[in-house]
Coordinates of C-alpha atoms and ligand atoms in Angstrom, one line a residue:
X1 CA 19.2 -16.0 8.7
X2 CA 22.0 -14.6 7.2
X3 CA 20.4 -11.0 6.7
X4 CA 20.8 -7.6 7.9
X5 CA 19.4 -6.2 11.5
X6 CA 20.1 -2.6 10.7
X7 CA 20.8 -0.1 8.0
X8 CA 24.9 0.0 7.5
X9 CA 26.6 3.2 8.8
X10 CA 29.4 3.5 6.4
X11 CA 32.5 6.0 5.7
X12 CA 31.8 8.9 3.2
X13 CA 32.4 8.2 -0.9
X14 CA 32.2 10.1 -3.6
X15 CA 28.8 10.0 -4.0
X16 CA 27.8 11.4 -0.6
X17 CA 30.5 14.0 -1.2
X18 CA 28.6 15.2 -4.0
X19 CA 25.5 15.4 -2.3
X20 CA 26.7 17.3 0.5
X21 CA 28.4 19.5 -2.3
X22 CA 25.5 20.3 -4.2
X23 CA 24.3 21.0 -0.4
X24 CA 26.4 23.5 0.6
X25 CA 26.0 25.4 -3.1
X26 CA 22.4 25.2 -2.9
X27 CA 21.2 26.2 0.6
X28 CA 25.0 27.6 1.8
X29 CA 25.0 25.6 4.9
X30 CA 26.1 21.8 5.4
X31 CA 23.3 18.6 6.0
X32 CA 23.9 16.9 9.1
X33 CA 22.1 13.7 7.5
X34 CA 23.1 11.8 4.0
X35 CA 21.8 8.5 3.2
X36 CA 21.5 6.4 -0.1
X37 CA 19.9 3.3 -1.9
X38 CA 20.6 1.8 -4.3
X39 CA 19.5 0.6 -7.9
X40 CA 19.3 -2.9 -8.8
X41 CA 19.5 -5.4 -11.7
X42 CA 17.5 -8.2 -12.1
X43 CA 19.4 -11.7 -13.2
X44 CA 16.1 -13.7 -13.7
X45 CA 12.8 -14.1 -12.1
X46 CA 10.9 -11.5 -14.0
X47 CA 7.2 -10.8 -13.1
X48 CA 7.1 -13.1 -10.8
X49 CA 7.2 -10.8 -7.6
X50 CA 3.7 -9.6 -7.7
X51 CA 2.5 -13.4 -8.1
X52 CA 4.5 -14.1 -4.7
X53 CA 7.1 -15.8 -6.6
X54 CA 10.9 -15.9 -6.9
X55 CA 13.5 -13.1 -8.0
X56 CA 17.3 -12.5 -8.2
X57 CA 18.1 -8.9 -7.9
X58 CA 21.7 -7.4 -7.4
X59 CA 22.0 -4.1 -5.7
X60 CA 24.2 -1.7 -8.1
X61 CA 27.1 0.7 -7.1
X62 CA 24.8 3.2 -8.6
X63 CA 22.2 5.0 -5.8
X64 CA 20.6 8.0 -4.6
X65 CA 21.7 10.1 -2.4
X66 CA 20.0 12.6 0.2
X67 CA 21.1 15.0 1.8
X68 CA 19.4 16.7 4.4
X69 CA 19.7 19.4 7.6
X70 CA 16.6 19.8 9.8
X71 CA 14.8 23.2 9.7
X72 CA 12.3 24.7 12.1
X73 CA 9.9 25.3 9.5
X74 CA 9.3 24.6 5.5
X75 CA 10.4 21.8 3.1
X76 CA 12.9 23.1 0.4
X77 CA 13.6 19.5 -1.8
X78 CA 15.9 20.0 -4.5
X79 CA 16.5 17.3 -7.3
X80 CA 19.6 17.7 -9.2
X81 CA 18.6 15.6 -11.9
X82 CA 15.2 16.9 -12.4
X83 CA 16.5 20.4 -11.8
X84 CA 13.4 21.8 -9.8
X85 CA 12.8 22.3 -6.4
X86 CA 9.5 21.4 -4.1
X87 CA 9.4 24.4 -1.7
X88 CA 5.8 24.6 0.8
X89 CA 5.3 25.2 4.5
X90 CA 3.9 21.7 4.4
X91 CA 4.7 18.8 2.5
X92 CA 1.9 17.6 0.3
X93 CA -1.0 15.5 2.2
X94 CA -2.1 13.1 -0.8
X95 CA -0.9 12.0 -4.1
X96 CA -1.4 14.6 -7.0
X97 CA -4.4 13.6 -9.3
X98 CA -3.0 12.9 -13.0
X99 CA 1.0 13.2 -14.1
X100 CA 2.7 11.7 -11.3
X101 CA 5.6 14.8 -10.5
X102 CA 9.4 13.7 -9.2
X103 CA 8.6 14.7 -5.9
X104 CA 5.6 12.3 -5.1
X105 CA 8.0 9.2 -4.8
X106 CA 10.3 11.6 -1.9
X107 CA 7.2 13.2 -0.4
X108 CA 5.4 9.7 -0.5
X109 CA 8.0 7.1 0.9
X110 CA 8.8 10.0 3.7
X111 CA 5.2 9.9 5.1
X112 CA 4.5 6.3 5.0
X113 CA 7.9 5.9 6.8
X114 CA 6.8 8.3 9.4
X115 CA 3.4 6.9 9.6
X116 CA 4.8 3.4 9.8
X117 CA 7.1 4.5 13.1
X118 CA 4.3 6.6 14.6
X119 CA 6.6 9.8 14.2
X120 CA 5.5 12.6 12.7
X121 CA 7.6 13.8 9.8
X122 CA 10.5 16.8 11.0
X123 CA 8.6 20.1 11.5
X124 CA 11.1 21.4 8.2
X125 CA 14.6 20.3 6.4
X126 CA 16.3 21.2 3.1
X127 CA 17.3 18.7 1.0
X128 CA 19.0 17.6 -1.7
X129 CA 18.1 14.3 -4.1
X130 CA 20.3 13.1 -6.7
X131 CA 21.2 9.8 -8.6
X132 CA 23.3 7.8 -10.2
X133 CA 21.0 5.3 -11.3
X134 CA 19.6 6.9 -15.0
X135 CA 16.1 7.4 -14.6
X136 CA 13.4 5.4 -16.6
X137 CA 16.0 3.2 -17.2
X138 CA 14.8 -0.1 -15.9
X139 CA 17.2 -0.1 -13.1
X140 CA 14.8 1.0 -10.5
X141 CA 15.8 5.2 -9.9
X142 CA 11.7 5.0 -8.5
X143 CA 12.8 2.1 -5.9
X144 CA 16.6 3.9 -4.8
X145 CA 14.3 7.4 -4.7
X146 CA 12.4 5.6 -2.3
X147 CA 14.6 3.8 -0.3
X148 CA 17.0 6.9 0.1
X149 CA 13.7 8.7 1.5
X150 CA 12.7 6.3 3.9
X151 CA 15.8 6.0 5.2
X152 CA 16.7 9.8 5.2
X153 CA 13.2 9.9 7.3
X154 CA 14.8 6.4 9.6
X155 CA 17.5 8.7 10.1
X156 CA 15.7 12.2 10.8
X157 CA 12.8 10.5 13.5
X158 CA 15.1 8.2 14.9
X159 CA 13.5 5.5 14.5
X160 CA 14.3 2.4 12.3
X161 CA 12.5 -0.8 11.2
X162 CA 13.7 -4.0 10.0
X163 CA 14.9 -4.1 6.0
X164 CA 12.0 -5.3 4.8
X165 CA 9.2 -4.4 6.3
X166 CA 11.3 -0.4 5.2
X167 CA 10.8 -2.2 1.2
X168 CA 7.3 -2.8 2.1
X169 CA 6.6 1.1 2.9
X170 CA 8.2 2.3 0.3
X171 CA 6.5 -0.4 -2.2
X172 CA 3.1 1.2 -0.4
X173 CA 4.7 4.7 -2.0
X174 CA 5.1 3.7 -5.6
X175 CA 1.5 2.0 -5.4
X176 CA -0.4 4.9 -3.7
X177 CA 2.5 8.1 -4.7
X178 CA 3.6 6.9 -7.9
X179 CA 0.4 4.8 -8.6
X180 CA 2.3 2.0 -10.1
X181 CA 1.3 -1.2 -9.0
X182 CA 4.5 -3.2 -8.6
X183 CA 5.8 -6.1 -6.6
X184 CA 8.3 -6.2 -4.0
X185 CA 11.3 -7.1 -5.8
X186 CA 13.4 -3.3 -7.0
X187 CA 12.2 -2.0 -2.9
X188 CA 13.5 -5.2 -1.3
X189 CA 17.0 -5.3 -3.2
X190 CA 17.4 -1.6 -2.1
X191 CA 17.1 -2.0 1.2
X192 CA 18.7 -5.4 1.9
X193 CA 21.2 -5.9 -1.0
X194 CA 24.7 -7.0 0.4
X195 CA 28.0 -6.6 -1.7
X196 CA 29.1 -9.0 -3.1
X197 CA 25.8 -10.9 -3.2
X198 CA 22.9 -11.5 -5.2
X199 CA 19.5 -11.6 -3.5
X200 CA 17.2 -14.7 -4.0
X201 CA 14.0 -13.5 -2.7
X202 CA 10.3 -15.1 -2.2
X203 CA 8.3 -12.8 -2.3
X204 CA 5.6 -14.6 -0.4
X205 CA 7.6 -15.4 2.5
X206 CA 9.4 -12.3 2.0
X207 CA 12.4 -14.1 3.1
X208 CA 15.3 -12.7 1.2
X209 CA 18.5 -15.4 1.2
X210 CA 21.9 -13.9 -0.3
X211 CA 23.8 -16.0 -2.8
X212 CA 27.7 -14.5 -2.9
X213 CA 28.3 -13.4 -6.4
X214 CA 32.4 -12.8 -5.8
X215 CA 33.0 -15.5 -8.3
X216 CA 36.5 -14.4 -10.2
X217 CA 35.7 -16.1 -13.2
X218 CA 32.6 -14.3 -14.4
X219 CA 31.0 -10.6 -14.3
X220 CA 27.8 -8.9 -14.7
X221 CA 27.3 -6.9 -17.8
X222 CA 24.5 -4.7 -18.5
X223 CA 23.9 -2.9 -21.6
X224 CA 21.5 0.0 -22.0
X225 CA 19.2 0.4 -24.8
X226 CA 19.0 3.8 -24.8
X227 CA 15.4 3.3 -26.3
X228 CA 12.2 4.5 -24.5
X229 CA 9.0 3.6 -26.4
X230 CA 6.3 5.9 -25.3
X231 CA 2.2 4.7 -25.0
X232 CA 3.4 1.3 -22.6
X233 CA 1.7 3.0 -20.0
X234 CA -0.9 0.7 -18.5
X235 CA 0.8 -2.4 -19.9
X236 CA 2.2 -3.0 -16.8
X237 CA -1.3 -3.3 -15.0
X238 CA -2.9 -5.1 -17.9
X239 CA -0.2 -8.0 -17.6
X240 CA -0.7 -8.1 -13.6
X241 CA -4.2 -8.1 -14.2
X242 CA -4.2 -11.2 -16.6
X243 CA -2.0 -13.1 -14.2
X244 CA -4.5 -12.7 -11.7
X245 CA -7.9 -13.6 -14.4
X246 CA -5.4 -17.0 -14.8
X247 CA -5.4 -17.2 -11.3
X248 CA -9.1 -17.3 -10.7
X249 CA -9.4 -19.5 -14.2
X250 CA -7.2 -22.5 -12.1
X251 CA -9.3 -21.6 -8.7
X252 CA -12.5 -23.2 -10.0
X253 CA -10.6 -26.6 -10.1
X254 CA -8.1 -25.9 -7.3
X255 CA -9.4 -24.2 -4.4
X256 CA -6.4 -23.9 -2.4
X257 CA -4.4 -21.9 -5.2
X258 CA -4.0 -18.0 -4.3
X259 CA -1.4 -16.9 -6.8
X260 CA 0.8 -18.4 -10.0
X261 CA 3.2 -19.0 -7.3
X262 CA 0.8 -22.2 -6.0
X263 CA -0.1 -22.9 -9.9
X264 CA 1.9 -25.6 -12.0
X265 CA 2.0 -25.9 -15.7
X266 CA 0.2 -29.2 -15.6
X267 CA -2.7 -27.0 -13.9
X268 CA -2.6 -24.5 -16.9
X269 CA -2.7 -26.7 -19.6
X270 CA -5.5 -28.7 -18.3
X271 CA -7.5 -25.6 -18.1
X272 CA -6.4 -24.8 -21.8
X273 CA -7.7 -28.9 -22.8
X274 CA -10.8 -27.7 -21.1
X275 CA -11.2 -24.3 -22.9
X276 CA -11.1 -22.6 -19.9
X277 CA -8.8 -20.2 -20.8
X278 CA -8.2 -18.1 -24.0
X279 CA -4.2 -18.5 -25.3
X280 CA -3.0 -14.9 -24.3
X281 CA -3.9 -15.4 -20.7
X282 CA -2.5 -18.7 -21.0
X283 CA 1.0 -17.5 -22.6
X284 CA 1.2 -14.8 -20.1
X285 CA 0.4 -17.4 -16.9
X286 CA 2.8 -20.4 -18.2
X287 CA 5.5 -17.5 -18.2
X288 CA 5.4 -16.8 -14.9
X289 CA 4.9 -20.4 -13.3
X290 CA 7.9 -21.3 -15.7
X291 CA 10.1 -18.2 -14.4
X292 CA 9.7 -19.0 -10.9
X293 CA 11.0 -22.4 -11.4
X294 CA 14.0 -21.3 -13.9
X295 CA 14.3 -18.5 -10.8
X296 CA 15.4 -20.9 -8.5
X297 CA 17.2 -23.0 -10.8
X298 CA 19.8 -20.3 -11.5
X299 CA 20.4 -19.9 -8.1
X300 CA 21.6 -23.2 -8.0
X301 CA 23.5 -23.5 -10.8
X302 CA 25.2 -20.4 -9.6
X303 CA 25.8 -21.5 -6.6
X304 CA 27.5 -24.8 -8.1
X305 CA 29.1 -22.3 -10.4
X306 CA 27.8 -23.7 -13.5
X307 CA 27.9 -20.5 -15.5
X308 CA 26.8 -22.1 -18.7
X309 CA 23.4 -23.7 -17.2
X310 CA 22.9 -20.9 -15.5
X311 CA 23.1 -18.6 -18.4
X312 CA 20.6 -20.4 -20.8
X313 CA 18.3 -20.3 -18.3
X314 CA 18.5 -16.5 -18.9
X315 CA 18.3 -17.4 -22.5
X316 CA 15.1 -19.1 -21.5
X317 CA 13.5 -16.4 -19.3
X318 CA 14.3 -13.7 -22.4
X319 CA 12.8 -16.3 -24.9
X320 CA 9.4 -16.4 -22.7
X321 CA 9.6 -12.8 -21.7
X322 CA 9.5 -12.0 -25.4
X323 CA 7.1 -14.5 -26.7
X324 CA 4.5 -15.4 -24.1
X325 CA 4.7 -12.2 -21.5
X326 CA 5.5 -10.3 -24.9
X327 CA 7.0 -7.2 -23.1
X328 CA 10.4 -6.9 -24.8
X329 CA 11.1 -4.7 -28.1
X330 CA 13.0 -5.5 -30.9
X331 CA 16.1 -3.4 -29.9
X332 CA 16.2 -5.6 -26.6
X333 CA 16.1 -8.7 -28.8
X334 CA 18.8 -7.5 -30.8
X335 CA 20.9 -7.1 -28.0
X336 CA 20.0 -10.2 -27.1
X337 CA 20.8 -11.5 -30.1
X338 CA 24.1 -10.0 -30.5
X339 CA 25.1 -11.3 -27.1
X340 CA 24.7 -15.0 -27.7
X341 CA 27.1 -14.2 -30.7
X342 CA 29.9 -13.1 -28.6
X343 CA 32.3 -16.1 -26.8
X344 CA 32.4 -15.8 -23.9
X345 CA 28.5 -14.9 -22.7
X346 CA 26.8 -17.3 -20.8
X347 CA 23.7 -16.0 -20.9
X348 CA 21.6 -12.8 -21.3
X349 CA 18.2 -11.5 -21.1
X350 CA 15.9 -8.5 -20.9
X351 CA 15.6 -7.2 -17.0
X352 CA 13.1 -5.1 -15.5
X353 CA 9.3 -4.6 -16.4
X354 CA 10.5 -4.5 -20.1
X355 CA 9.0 -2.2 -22.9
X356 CA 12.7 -1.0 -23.1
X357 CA 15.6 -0.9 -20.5
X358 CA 18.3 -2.8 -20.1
X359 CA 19.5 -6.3 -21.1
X360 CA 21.8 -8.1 -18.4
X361 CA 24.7 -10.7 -19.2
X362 CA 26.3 -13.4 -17.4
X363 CA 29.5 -13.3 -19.2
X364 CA 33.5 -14.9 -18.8
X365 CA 35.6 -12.2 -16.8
X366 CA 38.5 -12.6 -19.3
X367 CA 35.7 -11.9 -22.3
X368 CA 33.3 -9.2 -20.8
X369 CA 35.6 -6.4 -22.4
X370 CA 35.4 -7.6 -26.0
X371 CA 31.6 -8.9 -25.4
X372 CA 30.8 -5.4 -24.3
X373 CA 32.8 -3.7 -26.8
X374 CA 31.2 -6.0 -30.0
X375 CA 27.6 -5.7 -28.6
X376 CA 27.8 -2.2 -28.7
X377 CA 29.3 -1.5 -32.0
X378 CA 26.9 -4.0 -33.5
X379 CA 23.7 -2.5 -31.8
X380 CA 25.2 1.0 -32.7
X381 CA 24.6 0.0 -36.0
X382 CA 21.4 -1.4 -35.7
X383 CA 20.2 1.6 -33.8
X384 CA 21.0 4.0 -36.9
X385 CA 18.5 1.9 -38.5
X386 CA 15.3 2.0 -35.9
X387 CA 16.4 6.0 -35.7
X388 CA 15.7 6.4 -39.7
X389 CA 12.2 4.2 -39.1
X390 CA 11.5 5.9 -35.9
X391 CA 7.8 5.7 -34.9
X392 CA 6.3 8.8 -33.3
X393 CA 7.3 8.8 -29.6
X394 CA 10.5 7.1 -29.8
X395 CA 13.3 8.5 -27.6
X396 CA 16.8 7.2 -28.4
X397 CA 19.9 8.0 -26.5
X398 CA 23.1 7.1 -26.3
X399 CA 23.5 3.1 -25.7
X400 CA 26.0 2.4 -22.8
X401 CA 27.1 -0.9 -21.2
X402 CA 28.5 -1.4 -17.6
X403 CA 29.6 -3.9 -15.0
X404 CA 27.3 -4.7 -12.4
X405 CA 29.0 -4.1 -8.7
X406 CA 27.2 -6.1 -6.7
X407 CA 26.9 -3.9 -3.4
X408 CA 25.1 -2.8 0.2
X409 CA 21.5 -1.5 0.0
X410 CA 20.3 1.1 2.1
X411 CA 23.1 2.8 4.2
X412 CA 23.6 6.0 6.1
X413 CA 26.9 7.9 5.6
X414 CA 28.6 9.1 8.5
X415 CA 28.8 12.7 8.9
Ligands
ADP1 P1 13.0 3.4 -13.2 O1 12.6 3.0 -11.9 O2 13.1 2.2 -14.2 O3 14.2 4.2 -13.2 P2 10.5 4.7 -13.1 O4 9.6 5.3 -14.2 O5 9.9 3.6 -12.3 O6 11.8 4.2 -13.9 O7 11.0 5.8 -12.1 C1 11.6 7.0 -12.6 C2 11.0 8.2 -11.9 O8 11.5 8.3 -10.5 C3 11.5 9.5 -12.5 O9 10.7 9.9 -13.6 C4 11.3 10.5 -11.3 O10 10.0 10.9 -11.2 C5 11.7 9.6 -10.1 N1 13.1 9.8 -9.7 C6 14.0 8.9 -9.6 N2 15.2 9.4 -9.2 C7 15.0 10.7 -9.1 C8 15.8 11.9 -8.7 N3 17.1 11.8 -8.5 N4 15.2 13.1 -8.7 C9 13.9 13.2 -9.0 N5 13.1 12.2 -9.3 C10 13.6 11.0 -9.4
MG2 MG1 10.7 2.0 -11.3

């Protein structure tokens, strides 16, 4: 396999300048450790990873940083972006009941690291957390949080572990620490992402395989939303939880099936003849049996450089996402919408969990300027309009767009 042994030791950048900057102004002496991990995008194979499916995430040039210096006693973590600081003689044992705080994904992905190795965690450090990856953004700041962690911790106990099985700890941590039950996809692309490569993952085998992404005819755009609906709490959970009732629906008739991975739609729509299943669990099943095949579709079509192919198969995955997994919003769609307008985009789609986020686009090199530019004029517009209708709860922001970087997960700087 074509996959990373170890985590990268790379020269400083700017980012870990800034860590060890904020550093030095906070706790007036300078970290002997800085790390970072990235955030992702997703190009298609959306809820599929908890199902053991197929996904094709691209580590972003945006990341967390830590920045840490070994203590002989007490934990001082400072967050630049929340702005607060978690300062106790000993880190916390067990998640906090209730509100998840900004500290459980750090304090979390730190022990289970340590745990994992058989170290326990330093006796004390200081340290300092900060991202480029806007949080709550659907780019995975929760996944680069706790991939920076672990690997801060890889660093501190001397002690690494392959790429992956590092994801699967720090998957553990947003399960148990941020109790959100997610698959392995936004951990996995954090800690093995290459530059200049895509990632197509199964997520049952847990073999990651990287697909190189330097075409010079095409780029990655992503365009933020800037909208966060609030009461999708929960959503998340209920959608994982009727992939599985679909699951045990198809069991009775084929014993051998374990997860929508194994399922096929000839399978689902037998069980619908048979009024086994009701039409929303149905919708949300044939989604994610579809999405695993379109998943590794794309990979082919990009690898044959067939950009147009491979971009309405992102159509494809948006259509479904919206209508049968029903987890986009209508400012997403718009985007959408606006996108397929523009000459020049292949393809584009909602990425991430949904409810909000980003929408990524497979778009001409030559074009992505003027397709980035156009989208976000029009959706300016249209924004104005959702502001004056605004249901209770609705947090808009600035929309922004940006190319995608493909880059290196996981890496420690050296200091
Ligand atoms: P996403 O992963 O899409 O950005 P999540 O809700 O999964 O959104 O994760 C965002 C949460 O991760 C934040 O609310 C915060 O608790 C935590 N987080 C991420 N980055 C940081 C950071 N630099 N400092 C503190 N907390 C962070
Ligand atoms: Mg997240």
């Amino acid at each position: 396999g074509d996959k990373p042994e170890s985590t990268k030791v790379v020269a400083p950048d700017g980012a870990c300048e800034e860590a060890i900057a904020v550093f030095k102004d906070k706790f007036k002496s300078a970290p002997t450790i800085v790390v970072a991990a990235p955030g992702r995008v997703n190009m298609i194979g959306e809820h599929t990873d908890y199902q053991e499916g197929f996904v094709f995430p691209i580590a972003l040039d945006r990341k967390c940083v830590i920045a840490l210096a070994p203590t002989s006693k007490g934990y001082r973590i400072y967050s630049r972006e929340v702005k607060d600081t978690l300062q106790v003689d000993t880190l916390p044992e067990q998640p906090q009941d209730g509100d998840v705080p900004w500290w459980s994904y750090v304090v979390g992905a730190m022990r289970i690291y340590c745990d994992a190795v058989k170290k326990p965690l330093p006796e004390g450090f200081d340290a300092v957390v900060l991202t480029t990856v806007p949080l709550g953004g659907g780019l995975s700041s929760s996944a680069a949080v706790e991939v920076a962690s672990a690997t801060a911790m890889e660093v501190a106990v001397g002690v690494s572990m392959a790429p992956m099985e590092k994801a699967v700890c720090c998957q553990k941590a947003e399960h148990e620490w941020a109790k959100m039950p997610c698959g392995l996809m936004d951990q996995a692309i954090s800690c093995c992402g290459r530059a200049k490569h895509a990632m197509l993952l199964d997520c049952r085998s847990k073999q990651p395989s990287l697909v190189p992404m330097e075409a010079d005819d095409i780029d990655v755009l992503i365009i933020d939303s800037a909208v966060r609906h609030a009461l999708v709490d929960g959503a998340y959970s209920t959608r994982k939880n009727q992939c599985q009732k679909a699951v045990e629906i198809v069991q009775k008739k084929h014993p051998k099936v374990t997860m929508l991975r194994d399922v096929t739609l000839a399978m689902l729509e037998d069980a619908k003849a048979a009024g086994e299943i009701d039409d929303e669990t149905f919708r949300r099943a044939s989604h994610v049996v579809a999405e695993n095949d379109r998943c590794l579709q794309f990979a082919d079509k990009l690898k044959a450089k067939d950009w147009k192919a491979a971009g309405t198969l992102m159509y494809e995955s948006h259509a479904s996402l919206r209508d049968n997994f029903e987890v986009s919003t209508p400012e997403i769609d718009r985007i959408v919408e606006l996108a397929r307008e523009q000459p020049g985009a292949y393809g584009a789609r909602i990425t991430g969990g949904g409810f909000g986020g980003c929408v990524v686009c497979l778009v001409d090199k030559t074009k992505s300027d003027a397709v980035k530019d156009t989208v976000l004029a029009e959706y300016s517009k249209f924004l104005e309009t959702v502001k004056a209708s605004a249901e209770a709860g609705l947090k808009v922001d600035e929309p922004r767009a940006f190319l995608a970087e493909p880059s290196d997960g996981a890496h420690i700087y050296k200091t």
